Structures are given as structure tokens and as C-alpha cells.
Coordinates of C-alpha atoms in Angstrom, one line a residue:
Chain A
X849 CA 6.1 30.7 -38.2
X850 CA 3.8 32.0 -40.9
X851 CA 0.6 30.3 -41.2
X852 CA 1.2 29.2 -44.8
X853 CA 4.3 27.4 -43.7
X854 CA 2.7 25.7 -40.7
X855 CA 1.6 22.6 -42.4
X856 CA 4.7 22.2 -44.4
X857 CA 6.9 22.6 -41.3
X858 CA 4.8 19.9 -39.7
X859 CA 5.0 17.7 -42.7
X860 CA 8.7 17.9 -42.4
X861 CA 8.7 17.1 -38.6
X862 CA 6.7 14.1 -39.1
X863 CA 8.8 13.0 -42.0
X864 CA 12.2 13.7 -40.5
X865 CA 11.7 11.1 -37.7
X866 CA 13.7 13.3 -35.6
X867 CA 11.0 13.2 -33.1
X868 CA 11.1 11.2 -29.9
X869 CA 9.2 7.8 -30.2
X870 CA 5.9 8.1 -28.4
X871 CA 2.3 7.2 -28.1
X872 CA -1.0 9.2 -27.5
X873 CA -2.8 8.4 -24.3
X874 CA -6.7 8.4 -23.8
X875 CA -6.5 11.9 -22.5
X876 CA -4.9 13.3 -25.6
X877 CA -1.6 13.4 -24.1
X878 CA 1.9 11.9 -25.0
X879 CA 3.8 9.1 -23.5
X880 CA 7.4 9.2 -24.7
X881 CA 8.8 5.6 -25.2
X882 CA 11.7 5.3 -22.5
X883 CA 13.3 2.5 -24.6
X884 CA 13.9 4.6 -27.5
X885 CA 15.6 7.7 -26.0
X886 CA 18.9 9.1 -27.7
X887 CA 21.6 8.6 -25.4
X888 CA 23.6 11.6 -26.7
X889 CA 22.6 14.9 -25.0
X890 CA 22.6 16.9 -28.1
X891 CA 20.5 14.5 -30.1
X892 CA 18.1 14.4 -27.3
X893 CA 17.8 18.3 -26.9
X894 CA 17.3 18.5 -30.8
X895 CA 14.6 15.6 -30.8
X896 CA 12.8 17.1 -27.8
X897 CA 12.7 20.5 -29.5
X898 CA 11.2 19.3 -32.7
X899 CA 8.8 16.9 -30.7
X900 CA 7.4 19.8 -28.6
X901 CA 6.8 21.8 -31.6
X902 CA 5.0 18.8 -33.2
X903 CA 2.9 18.1 -30.0
X904 CA 2.0 21.9 -29.7
X905 CA 0.9 22.0 -33.2
X906 CA -1.3 18.9 -32.7
X907 CA -2.9 20.5 -29.6
X908 CA -1.8 17.8 -27.2
X909 CA -2.1 18.1 -23.6
X910 CA 0.4 16.6 -21.1
X911 CA 3.6 15.0 -22.0
X912 CA 4.9 12.2 -20.0
X913 CA 8.7 11.7 -20.1
X914 CA 10.1 8.6 -18.1
X915 CA 13.9 8.7 -17.9
X916 CA 15.4 5.5 -16.5
X917 CA 18.6 5.9 -14.4
X918 CA 20.8 5.0 -17.2
X919 CA 19.4 8.2 -19.0
X920 CA 20.0 10.4 -16.0
X921 CA 22.2 12.7 -18.4
X922 CA 18.9 13.8 -19.9
X923 CA 17.2 15.1 -16.8
X924 CA 19.0 18.5 -16.9
X925 CA 18.2 19.2 -20.6
X926 CA 14.7 18.1 -20.0
X927 CA 14.2 20.5 -17.1
X928 CA 15.8 23.3 -19.3
X929 CA 13.2 22.6 -21.8
X930 CA 10.4 23.3 -19.3
X931 CA 9.8 19.8 -18.0
X932 CA 9.0 19.5 -14.3
X933 CA 9.4 16.4 -12.0
X934 CA 6.3 14.4 -11.5
X935 CA 7.4 11.5 -9.3
X936 CA 10.3 9.0 -9.0
X937 CA 11.0 5.5 -8.1
X938 CA 14.6 4.0 -7.3
X939 CA 15.1 3.4 -11.1
X940 CA 13.6 6.1 -12.9
X941 CA 12.2 9.7 -12.7
X942 CA 9.1 10.8 -14.5
X943 CA 9.0 14.4 -15.8
X944 CA 5.8 16.1 -17.5
X945 CA 5.3 19.1 -19.7
X946 CA 1.7 20.6 -19.9
X947 CA 1.0 22.2 -23.2
X948 CA -2.4 23.9 -23.1
X949 CA -3.0 27.3 -21.8
X950 CA -5.5 26.1 -19.2
X951 CA -4.3 24.9 -15.8
X952 CA -2.8 21.5 -15.6
X953 CA -5.0 18.6 -14.9
X954 CA -2.4 15.8 -14.9
X955 CA -3.1 13.4 -11.9
X956 CA -0.7 14.2 -9.0
X957 CA 1.6 11.7 -7.4
X958 CA 0.8 9.1 -4.9
X959 CA -0.2 11.0 -1.6
X960 CA -0.3 8.5 1.2
X961 CA 1.6 5.7 3.0
X962 CA -0.7 2.9 4.4
X963 CA 0.2 1.4 7.7
X964 CA -1.6 -1.3 9.7
X965 CA -1.6 -2.1 13.5
X966 CA -2.5 -5.6 14.7
X967 CA -4.5 -6.4 17.9
X968 CA -3.9 -10.1 18.6
X969 CA -5.5 -11.5 21.6
X970 CA -5.1 -15.1 22.7
X971 CA -7.6 -17.4 24.5
X972 CA -5.9 -16.6 27.9
X973 CA -6.7 -13.0 27.6
X974 CA -3.1 -12.0 26.7
X975 CA -2.4 -9.5 23.8
X976 CA 0.7 -9.9 21.5
X977 CA 3.0 -6.9 22.3
X978 CA 6.4 -5.9 21.1
X979 CA 9.0 -3.3 21.9
X980 CA 10.8 -1.4 18.9
X981 CA 14.4 -1.4 18.3
X982 CA 14.4 1.9 16.3
X983 CA 12.3 5.1 16.0
X984 CA 10.7 7.3 18.7
X985 CA 9.8 4.6 21.1
X986 CA 13.3 3.0 21.2
X987 CA 14.5 2.5 24.7
X988 CA 11.1 3.6 26.2
X989 CA 10.0 0.3 27.5
X990 CA 6.7 0.8 25.8
X991 CA 4.9 -2.3 24.7
X992 CA 2.8 -1.9 21.4
X993 CA 0.9 -3.8 19.1
X994 CA 2.8 -4.9 15.9
X995 CA 2.6 -2.2 13.1
X996 CA 4.1 -1.6 9.8
X997 CA 3.6 -0.3 6.3
X998 CA 1.7 -2.2 3.7
X999 CA 3.9 -3.2 0.8
X1000 CA 3.4 -1.9 -2.9
X1001 CA 0.5 -4.1 -4.2
X1002 CA -0.4 -5.7 -0.9
X1003 CA -4.0 -5.8 0.7
X1004 CA -4.4 -4.1 4.0
X1005 CA -5.5 -7.6 5.5
X1006 CA -2.5 -9.2 4.2
X1007 CA -0.2 -6.7 5.4
X1008 CA -1.7 -7.0 8.9
X1009 CA -0.9 -10.8 9.0
X1010 CA 2.5 -10.5 7.3
X1011 CA 3.7 -7.8 9.8
X1012 CA 2.6 -9.7 12.8
X1013 CA 4.4 -13.0 11.4
X1014 CA 7.5 -11.0 10.4
X1015 CA 7.8 -9.2 13.9
X1016 CA 6.8 -12.1 16.2
X1017 CA 6.6 -15.3 14.1
X1018 CA 2.7 -15.8 15.2
X1019 CA 0.4 -16.9 12.4
X1020 CA -2.8 -15.2 12.5
X1021 CA -6.1 -14.8 10.6
X1022 CA -7.6 -11.3 9.7
X1023 CA -10.9 -10.6 11.4
X1024 CA -11.8 -6.8 11.2
X1025 CA -10.6 -3.3 10.6
X1026 CA -11.7 -1.5 13.8
X1027 CA -11.1 1.9 12.5
X1028 CA -8.6 4.0 10.6
X1029 CA -6.6 7.2 11.4
X1030 CA -5.5 9.7 8.8
X1031 CA -2.4 11.8 9.5
X1032 CA -0.8 14.5 7.7
X1033 CA 3.0 15.7 7.1
X1034 CA 4.1 12.3 8.2
X1035 CA 7.0 11.8 5.8
X1036 CA 8.3 13.9 2.9
X1037 CA 5.2 16.0 3.2
X1038 CA 3.0 13.0 2.6
X1039 CA 0.0 11.9 4.6
X1040 CA -0.8 8.4 5.9
X1041 CA -3.7 6.2 6.6
X1042 CA -3.3 3.7 9.6
X1043 CA -5.8 0.7 9.8
X1044 CA -6.4 -0.7 13.1
X1045 CA -7.1 -4.5 12.7
X1046 CA -8.1 -7.3 15.2
X1047 CA -6.6 -10.6 14.2
X1048 CA -7.2 -14.1 15.5
X1049 CA -4.0 -15.9 16.7
X1050 CA -3.4 -19.5 14.9
X1051 CA 0.0 -20.1 16.7
X1052 CA 1.3 -19.3 20.1
X1053 CA 5.1 -19.6 20.0
X1054 CA 6.9 -16.2 19.5
X1055 CA 9.8 -16.1 17.3
X1056 CA 11.1 -12.4 17.4
X1057 CA 12.7 -10.6 14.5
X1058 CA 16.0 -9.3 15.5
X1059 CA 16.6 -6.3 13.3
X1060 CA 13.4 -4.1 14.2
X1061 CA 12.2 -5.8 17.5
X1062 CA 13.8 -5.5 20.9
X1063 CA 11.3 -7.7 22.5
X1064 CA 8.1 -9.5 22.1
X1065 CA 5.6 -11.4 24.5
X1066 CA 1.9 -12.5 25.1
X1067 CA 1.2 -9.8 27.7
X1068 CA -1.7 -9.6 30.1
X1069 CA -4.3 -7.3 28.5
X1070 CA -4.8 -5.3 31.6
X1071 CA -1.1 -4.4 32.0
X1072 CA -1.0 -3.7 28.4
X1073 CA -3.8 -1.3 28.5
X1074 CA -2.6 0.3 31.7
X1075 CA 0.7 1.6 30.4
X1076 CA 0.9 5.3 30.7
X1077 CA 1.6 5.6 26.8
X1078 CA -1.8 3.9 26.1
X1079 CA -3.6 6.7 28.0
X1080 CA -3.3 9.0 25.0
X1081 CA -6.9 9.5 24.3
X1082 CA -7.0 8.0 20.8
X1083 CA -4.8 5.2 21.6
X1084 CA -6.9 4.4 24.7
X1085 CA -10.0 4.7 22.5
X1086 CA -8.4 2.2 20.0
X1087 CA -7.5 -0.5 22.6
X1088 CA -11.0 -0.2 24.2
X1089 CA -12.5 -0.8 20.9
X1090 CA -10.3 -3.8 20.1
X1091 CA -11.2 -5.3 23.5
X1092 CA -15.0 -4.6 22.5
X1093 CA -14.6 -6.3 19.3
X1094 CA -13.0 -9.4 20.7
X1095 CA -16.0 -9.5 23.1
X1096 CA -18.6 -9.1 20.4
X1097 CA -19.7 -5.5 21.7
X1098 CA -18.3 -3.7 18.7
X1099 CA -18.4 -4.2 14.9
X1100 CA -15.9 -3.1 12.6
X1101 CA -15.2 -3.7 8.8
X1102 CA -14.6 -7.2 7.5
X1103 CA -13.7 -7.8 3.9
X1104 CA -14.9 -9.6 0.9
X1105 CA -13.2 -10.3 -2.5
X1106 CA -15.0 -9.2 -5.7
X1107 CA -13.9 -10.1 -9.2
X1108 CA -14.7 -7.4 -11.9
X1109 CA -15.1 -9.0 -15.3
X1110 CA -11.9 -7.6 -16.7
X1111 CA -9.7 -8.1 -13.6
X1112 CA -7.8 -11.3 -13.1
X1113 CA -7.3 -10.5 -9.5
X1114 CA -10.0 -9.8 -6.9
X1115 CA -10.3 -6.5 -5.4
X1116 CA -11.3 -6.2 -1.6
X1117 CA -14.0 -4.3 -0.3
X1118 CA -13.9 -3.5 3.4
X1119 CA -17.3 -2.9 5.1
X1120 CA -19.7 -3.8 8.1
X1121 CA -20.4 -7.5 7.2
X1122 CA -22.4 -8.0 10.3
X1123 CA -25.1 -5.3 9.5
X1124 CA -24.9 -6.8 6.0
X1125 CA -26.0 -10.1 7.2
X1126 CA -23.0 -11.7 5.6
X1127 CA -20.1 -13.5 6.7
X1128 CA -16.6 -12.1 6.2
X1129 CA -14.3 -13.9 3.9
X1130 CA -10.7 -13.2 5.0
Chain B
X542 CA 43.8 4.8 2.6
X543 CA 46.0 3.3 5.2
X544 CA 44.6 2.7 8.8
X545 CA 47.3 5.0 10.3
X546 CA 46.3 7.9 8.1
X547 CA 42.4 7.5 8.5
X548 CA 42.1 9.6 11.5
X549 CA 44.2 12.5 9.9
X550 CA 42.5 12.3 6.8
X551 CA 39.2 12.4 8.7
X552 CA 40.5 15.5 10.5
X553 CA 41.4 17.0 7.3
X554 CA 38.0 16.4 5.5
X555 CA 36.2 17.9 8.5
X556 CA 38.5 21.1 8.6
X557 CA 38.6 21.4 4.9
X558 CA 35.0 22.4 4.7
X559 CA 34.9 21.0 1.4
X560 CA 32.2 18.7 2.6
X561 CA 28.5 19.4 1.8
X562 CA 26.5 21.0 4.5
X563 CA 24.2 18.7 6.4
X564 CA 22.7 17.5 9.5
X565 CA 22.4 13.9 11.2
X566 CA 19.1 12.5 11.5
X567 CA 17.7 10.4 14.5
X568 CA 18.3 7.2 12.5
X569 CA 22.0 8.1 12.1
X570 CA 21.4 9.2 8.6
X571 CA 22.6 12.3 6.9
X572 CA 20.4 14.9 5.4
X573 CA 22.2 17.3 2.9
X574 CA 21.1 21.0 3.1
X575 CA 19.7 21.8 -0.3
X576 CA 20.1 25.4 0.3
X577 CA 23.9 25.0 0.4
X578 CA 24.8 23.0 -2.7
X579 CA 27.7 24.2 -5.0
X580 CA 26.1 25.3 -8.3
X581 CA 29.1 24.2 -10.2
X582 CA 29.1 20.6 -11.3
X583 CA 32.8 19.9 -10.7
X584 CA 32.7 21.6 -7.1
X585 CA 29.7 19.4 -6.4
X586 CA 31.6 16.2 -7.6
X587 CA 34.5 16.9 -5.3
X588 CA 32.3 17.8 -2.4
X589 CA 30.2 14.7 -2.7
X590 CA 33.3 12.6 -3.0
X591 CA 34.7 14.0 0.1
X592 CA 31.5 13.9 2.0
X593 CA 30.9 10.2 1.3
X594 CA 34.4 9.3 2.5
X595 CA 33.6 11.0 5.6
X596 CA 30.2 9.8 6.2
X597 CA 31.4 6.1 5.6
X598 CA 34.2 6.6 8.1
X599 CA 31.6 7.8 10.5
X600 CA 29.6 4.7 9.8
X601 CA 26.3 6.7 8.9
X602 CA 23.4 4.9 7.3
X603 CA 21.3 6.6 4.7
X604 CA 22.1 9.9 3.0
X605 CA 19.2 12.1 1.7
X606 CA 20.1 14.4 -1.0
X607 CA 17.3 16.7 -2.1
X608 CA 18.0 18.6 -5.4
X609 CA 15.7 21.5 -6.2
X610 CA 14.7 22.1 -9.8
X611 CA 17.4 24.9 -10.0
X612 CA 20.3 22.3 -9.1
X613 CA 19.0 19.8 -11.9
X614 CA 22.6 19.7 -13.3
X615 CA 23.6 18.0 -10.3
X616 CA 21.2 15.0 -10.8
X617 CA 23.7 13.2 -13.2
X618 CA 26.8 13.5 -11.2
X619 CA 24.8 12.3 -8.0
X620 CA 23.6 9.1 -10.0
X621 CA 27.1 8.4 -11.3
X622 CA 28.4 8.7 -7.7
X623 CA 25.8 5.8 -6.8
X624 CA 22.7 7.7 -5.7
X625 CA 19.3 6.4 -6.5
X626 CA 16.1 8.3 -7.0
X627 CA 13.8 8.1 -4.0
X628 CA 10.9 10.4 -4.9
X629 CA 10.2 13.7 -6.6
X630 CA 7.7 16.6 -6.4
X631 CA 7.4 19.1 -9.1
X632 CA 10.1 21.3 -7.7
X633 CA 12.6 18.9 -6.5
X634 CA 13.9 15.2 -6.9
X635 CA 15.2 13.3 -3.7
X636 CA 18.0 10.9 -4.1
X637 CA 19.4 8.5 -1.4
X638 CA 22.7 6.6 -0.9
X639 CA 22.6 3.6 1.4
X640 CA 26.1 3.4 3.2
X641 CA 26.0 0.0 5.4
X642 CA 26.6 -3.4 4.0
X643 CA 23.2 -4.6 5.4
X644 CA 19.9 -4.1 3.2
X645 CA 18.6 -0.6 3.0
X646 CA 16.0 0.0 5.7
X647 CA 15.0 3.6 4.5
X648 CA 11.2 4.1 4.2
X649 CA 9.8 3.9 0.9
X650 CA 7.8 6.5 -1.1
X651 CA 4.2 7.2 -0.8
X652 CA 2.2 4.2 -2.2
X653 CA -1.3 5.1 -2.4
X654 CA -3.9 7.6 -4.0
X655 CA -6.8 8.3 -1.7
X656 CA -10.1 8.6 -3.3
X657 CA -13.6 9.4 -2.2
X658 CA -17.0 8.7 -3.4
X659 CA -20.1 10.6 -2.2
X660 CA -23.6 9.2 -2.0
X661 CA -26.1 12.2 -1.2
X662 CA -29.7 11.4 -1.0
X663 CA -32.3 14.1 -0.6
X664 CA -35.6 14.1 1.3
X665 CA -37.4 13.2 -1.8
X666 CA -35.6 10.0 -2.2
X667 CA -33.4 11.3 -5.0
X668 CA -29.6 10.7 -5.3
X669 CA -27.1 13.3 -6.5
X670 CA -25.8 12.0 -9.8
X671 CA -23.2 13.3 -12.4
X672 CA -21.9 12.3 -15.8
X673 CA -18.1 12.6 -16.3
X674 CA -16.6 14.7 -19.3
X675 CA -13.3 12.9 -19.3
X676 CA -12.0 9.3 -18.6
X677 CA -13.5 5.8 -19.3
X678 CA -17.1 6.8 -18.8
X679 CA -17.1 9.7 -21.2
X680 CA -20.1 9.7 -23.5
X681 CA -21.5 6.4 -22.0
X682 CA -24.5 8.1 -20.4
X683 CA -23.7 6.4 -17.0
X684 CA -24.9 8.4 -14.0
X685 CA -22.4 8.1 -11.2
X686 CA -22.0 9.5 -7.6
X687 CA -19.5 12.3 -7.5
X688 CA -16.0 11.0 -6.9
X689 CA -12.6 12.4 -6.6
X690 CA -9.1 12.4 -5.1
X691 CA -8.3 13.9 -1.6
X692 CA -5.9 16.7 -1.8
X693 CA -2.5 16.7 -0.1
X694 CA -3.1 17.4 3.6
X695 CA -6.9 17.0 3.3
X696 CA -9.0 14.7 5.5
X697 CA -11.2 12.0 4.0
X698 CA -14.4 13.6 5.4
X699 CA -13.4 17.0 4.0
X700 CA -12.5 15.7 0.6
X701 CA -15.9 14.2 0.2
X702 CA -17.7 17.5 1.0
X703 CA -15.4 19.3 -1.2
X704 CA -15.9 17.1 -4.2
X705 CA -19.5 17.2 -4.1
X706 CA -19.5 21.0 -3.8
X707 CA -16.9 21.5 -6.7
X708 CA -18.8 19.1 -9.0
X709 CA -22.4 20.1 -8.2
X710 CA -22.5 23.2 -5.9
X711 CA -24.3 21.2 -3.4
X712 CA -23.4 21.9 0.3
X713 CA -23.3 18.7 2.5
X714 CA -22.6 17.3 5.8
X715 CA -20.4 14.1 6.2
X716 CA -22.2 11.3 8.0
X717 CA -20.3 8.0 7.5
X718 CA -17.7 5.9 5.6
X719 CA -19.8 3.0 4.3
X720 CA -16.7 1.0 3.6
X721 CA -13.5 1.2 1.6
X722 CA -12.0 -0.5 -1.6
X723 CA -8.4 -1.0 -2.2
X724 CA -7.1 -1.3 -5.7
X725 CA -3.6 -1.9 -7.1
X726 CA -1.6 -0.8 -10.1
X727 CA -4.0 2.0 -10.7
X728 CA -1.6 4.8 -11.6
X729 CA 2.3 4.6 -12.1
X730 CA 2.3 1.2 -10.4
X731 CA 0.8 2.7 -7.4
X732 CA -2.4 1.6 -5.5
X733 CA -5.3 3.5 -4.2
X734 CA -7.8 3.3 -1.5
X735 CA -11.4 4.5 -2.2
X736 CA -13.6 5.5 0.7
X737 CA -17.3 5.2 0.0
X738 CA -19.1 8.1 2.0
X739 CA -22.7 9.0 2.9
X740 CA -23.4 12.8 3.1
X741 CA -26.5 14.8 4.1
X742 CA -27.5 17.5 1.6
X743 CA -27.6 21.0 3.1
X744 CA -28.7 22.6 0.0
X745 CA -30.6 21.6 -3.3
X746 CA -29.7 23.9 -6.2
X747 CA -27.3 22.2 -8.5
X748 CA -24.6 24.5 -10.0
X749 CA -22.6 22.1 -12.4
X750 CA -18.9 22.3 -12.7
X751 CA -18.1 22.6 -16.6
X752 CA -14.6 21.4 -16.9
X753 CA -15.1 17.8 -15.6
X754 CA -18.8 17.3 -15.5
X755 CA -20.9 17.0 -18.5
X756 CA -24.3 16.8 -16.6
X757 CA -25.6 16.7 -12.9
X758 CA -28.9 16.1 -11.4
X759 CA -31.0 14.9 -8.5
X760 CA -32.0 11.4 -9.8
X761 CA -34.7 9.0 -8.8
X762 CA -32.8 6.4 -6.7
X763 CA -34.5 3.4 -8.3
X764 CA -33.5 4.7 -11.8
X765 CA -30.0 5.4 -10.5
X766 CA -29.7 1.7 -9.1
X767 CA -31.0 0.2 -12.1
X768 CA -28.5 1.2 -14.4
X769 CA -26.7 -1.6 -16.1
X770 CA -23.3 -0.1 -15.0
X771 CA -24.4 -0.5 -11.3
X772 CA -25.3 -4.1 -11.6
X773 CA -21.3 -4.8 -11.4
X774 CA -21.4 -6.8 -8.0
X775 CA -19.2 -4.6 -6.0
X776 CA -20.9 -1.5 -7.1
X777 CA -24.3 -2.8 -6.5
X778 CA -23.2 -3.8 -3.0
X779 CA -21.9 -0.3 -2.4
X780 CA -25.2 1.5 -3.5
X781 CA -27.2 -1.2 -1.7
X782 CA -25.2 -0.4 1.6
X783 CA -25.6 3.4 1.0
X784 CA -29.4 2.9 0.8
X785 CA -29.2 0.6 3.9
X786 CA -27.3 3.3 5.8
X787 CA -29.8 6.1 5.0
X788 CA -32.5 3.9 6.3
X789 CA -30.7 3.2 9.5
X790 CA -30.1 -0.5 8.7
X791 CA -26.4 -0.3 8.3
X792 CA -23.7 1.4 10.4
X793 CA -20.4 2.4 8.9
X794 CA -17.7 4.5 10.5
X795 CA -18.3 8.1 11.6
X796 CA -15.4 10.3 12.7
X797 CA -14.1 12.1 15.7
X798 CA -11.3 14.4 16.1
X799 CA -8.4 13.8 18.8
X800 CA -5.9 16.1 19.8
X801 CA -2.5 14.6 20.6
X802 CA -0.4 16.8 23.2
X803 CA 2.2 17.8 20.7
X804 CA 0.0 18.4 17.7
X805 CA -1.8 21.7 16.9
X806 CA -4.0 20.2 14.4
X807 CA -6.5 17.5 15.4
X808 CA -6.2 13.9 13.9
X809 CA -9.4 12.1 12.9
X810 CA -10.0 8.6 13.8
X811 CA -12.9 6.9 11.8
X812 CA -14.8 4.2 13.4
X813 CA -18.3 2.8 14.4
X814 CA -19.6 5.5 16.4
X815 CA -22.8 3.7 17.1
X816 CA -21.5 0.5 18.6
X817 CA -19.3 2.9 20.7
X818 CA -22.3 4.6 22.1
X819 CA -21.1 8.0 20.9
X820 CA -22.3 10.6 18.5
X821 CA -20.1 11.3 15.4
X822 CA -18.5 14.7 15.3
X823 CA -18.2 15.5 11.6

């Protein structure tokens, strides 16, 4: 395109309204409106072509193209136009296009799963233990503490309480995060962080979940800790520290809610509330 | 299909080799081999149809269909056959199909970003502070500690050291995680966990990164902590505890590497190494 024609061409594009409906984000990127996508593939190809020409002339940076499931027919033409996948959720796939010549600085997709493990000791010195129905420990006879993944939007301390309730029916109060372990290449090339929590039981009657849990019981702590499975050095360390915590010899992170001015919901900060001379607010 | 014909039909399907190349996973699911996909859309539709019939007759559970970018033309027919998106990375999209009548128990996609913040105090009582070129604090004059996201496969303590080095050129040694904050709806409906770390400087000469950092300096701690921006209650708490940690009045989580028998790489467990009467091994 000759320089002289550039402005005129742009003007035409702007006026033609053949471009995709979109907004500009704070990083000078483009967010395409997924509710105004052409359903016809050829119309989409034409609009995308004109839009990219416009955005390039405007020196925009990253383009975000969210294609809901009902627009799955547009995935292939978008890829052919040079878009790449960014992430996907069950009902959509997000594609991006990086316009500048410099390396892409778009934020990457979520990188971690977050898991919780719950050490629950009752006043008789018994620990809440389960056997799993599925996965690598299936049929091994190993008794372990209840574990699970935190749900989308769920706080770590809530997740620990929920998992214990779901798997065993026991009500608990979150006390402390003893420590955390980070692992890599756990699932789909992703990493995970596992928060080991100590909880106080508020009820005693076990009501086992049937789909995931083979067996659940209050188990003598000594017997639990002596299982060959627990002699793995990190796991042994974890159990020792849980015991030390319940005896007041170890201090992990409690949590406290903070309200930022602009946020309706509190955010939780987990830290050593003992050293801070404060009480934990679970 | 009549019951009588079922086995014969199955036999045919197995022998016809019109089914997609795949393997069975430990959860009785199916993993389609992405390197043997038909490139022609109609062949794919036929193979997928026959494969699903076979897998259903075998009472399989979840089907994992990974479509690399070069097979983007197969996304739409897969969606039309009833697949849903699971996750995506730049070079592929993963789709799933849940066969049983009971609710889907396939693991969900990664849910969190993991960020680090680095409090680096030198022997003159100055803190390493930066001003950001992009994002919400751009142009605000706010001095903050270096922060960033941990990379895929990177450990939290490594990420903190790397971010400080990248943004300021300063070499550091990881000491402790002071605490962590969990936030929700941070990016693409995902959550994040931010680990606040204290690091010891091993060098003093600042070499500022130009693309993300507007300015970097060793800053009087008092001046840093008195900024109006820092008076936000959680941030103030964080800075106070970093100061307490450097003065030995607060104990966070150090880290230690553990080697499991089957793993080549160590896994790091972060915990209160002081209460455990152990030295941290950064």
C-alpha cells in the first residue's frame, strides 16, 4: 500500500464497519467482542482480514479472540490467519495474535493446580484417615490424610475444610498451613502447589463418601505414622510437623482476611500469626 | 444396533482399523494419539464416529483428544461430535468426551497463576525498589518491590531470585517465604497465589531492565514504607513482617529439597525451618 493511500484506506476500513466489534484494553491490545462474531465463515474471514489491517495500522499490540463453542467453525480460519491458542475452558477457546515486531509480552495461561491435604487429630490422639478408591494408591491398603484440589475461586482454608467434609462427613475448623510443596509436570505439563493444613475436628461421626473413598476411620496416630508409605522422607517430615503443630511445638501460617478499598470480597493473607503477636482469624 | 449384532459389530470395528489410534489410561479413559490423526476432515469424522461406538461398547470413561495447531481443521467436527474444550497451549487444543452416564470426574485445567514478590534489604538498611513501566502503577511514581510470575516448571524460590536479577541486575540468595496471598478472578477467571519472599543481596550494582522497569534504586526503608501506596492494610502488614524477618523477629518458611525414589529432580517443601530446628537449604 502506498503511503499516500494509507490514511484513505484506513478511513474506508473504519467506515465500512466490516471490522469485528472490539474494544481497546489498557495495554493497547484489542479484545474482540465474542457476542458480535459473524457466524458465516467467509464473512468472518473477510472481517478478520480487514480488522487485522486496521489494528496493525493503529500499532495495536495483542489481539484477544474468544471463540465460544457455538463459533467453533471459526477456529480453523482464525488459526489460518495466524492466531495461536492461548487457553480454553469447557465452553470457549481463547486465541491471540501478537502484532508488534518485538517479542510477545501477553500474560501466559494459568500454570498451577492448587491442592490441599488435611491433618485432623481428635482429642483421643486419633487422626482422620482415608483409603482412596481411584488413582495410584487404589487397592494398596494405604491410609492417608484427606486431600483434594481447591475449586475455582475457592480459598485454600475453605478447600481444606470442604474436602474433609466431602470425603468423611467431619466438620472442621482450619488452624494452620504447616508448609507447602511445589511439584512440576504433574498434569498436562502443569505444576501444582500442595498446602498441608492442620484442622481441628468439630464433629466425630464419619460419613464416608462412596465415589472416591474406599474407607475412612479415626486411626491411632502411631499406627498411621508407622505405615511404610509414610516413611518416604518428605511425607514423614510432613507428618512429624503436623504432630509438632498440634502439640504447640511448631508454628505454621494462620490466615487473616483483608479488605482492600475497591474489593467487595476479602483477600486472605497466610502468615505466621504467632510471631506477629496476633490471633488467626479462620 | 441389535444386541445380537453387538459383538460382531465390535469385532468389525476392531478389525477395520478405521478407529483412531489410541491408548487406554489408568483411569479406564482413552488417549487419542495426536501423531496419527487423519488430516482429511471426512476421514476424521468417520473414524471418530466408529471410535466412539467402540469406546462406548467397551464402557470407557473420558476420551482425551489433543489437536495440534496443524490439525485445527478437526476442531469443529470434534465439537460437533460432542467433544468439549478442556485446555489449550499455544500449539494445541485439548478436547474431552465423557462417556459414562454419571457426572464427569476428569481433572480440571490449571486454576492458578503463581507470583512472587521480593523484599531485598542491604546492610545499609536500604530496600531494592522499582517503578513499573506498564500496568496499573504506570506513571504513579510508586516504588515497589520487584514482582513477577514464576515460569512454567520453575520453583518459587528460583522465580524470586530470577525476577530480582532480571528487573534490577542484583544477585540474591533466597531466605524465606514470609507469607502468601490468594486472589481470585485475577486473569481469565483464574486465581493467583502471591508468595512474599525475603532475599539477601549478593551484589549491589543496579542494572535496570528497560522493557518493564521505569526506574530502580536502593531506597531508604523508612521512605519506602511511608509511601501512601504502602498504607493499604495488607501491604503495610507485608512490609512490617519483611522488616521483622530481617531483624530476626519473624519466622517464615524456608525450603529444603527432598528426593523421592522415582524422581530425578528434587521437590521443594517450604516450612518453618526454625521451629523444626533445622537450617534452610536454599
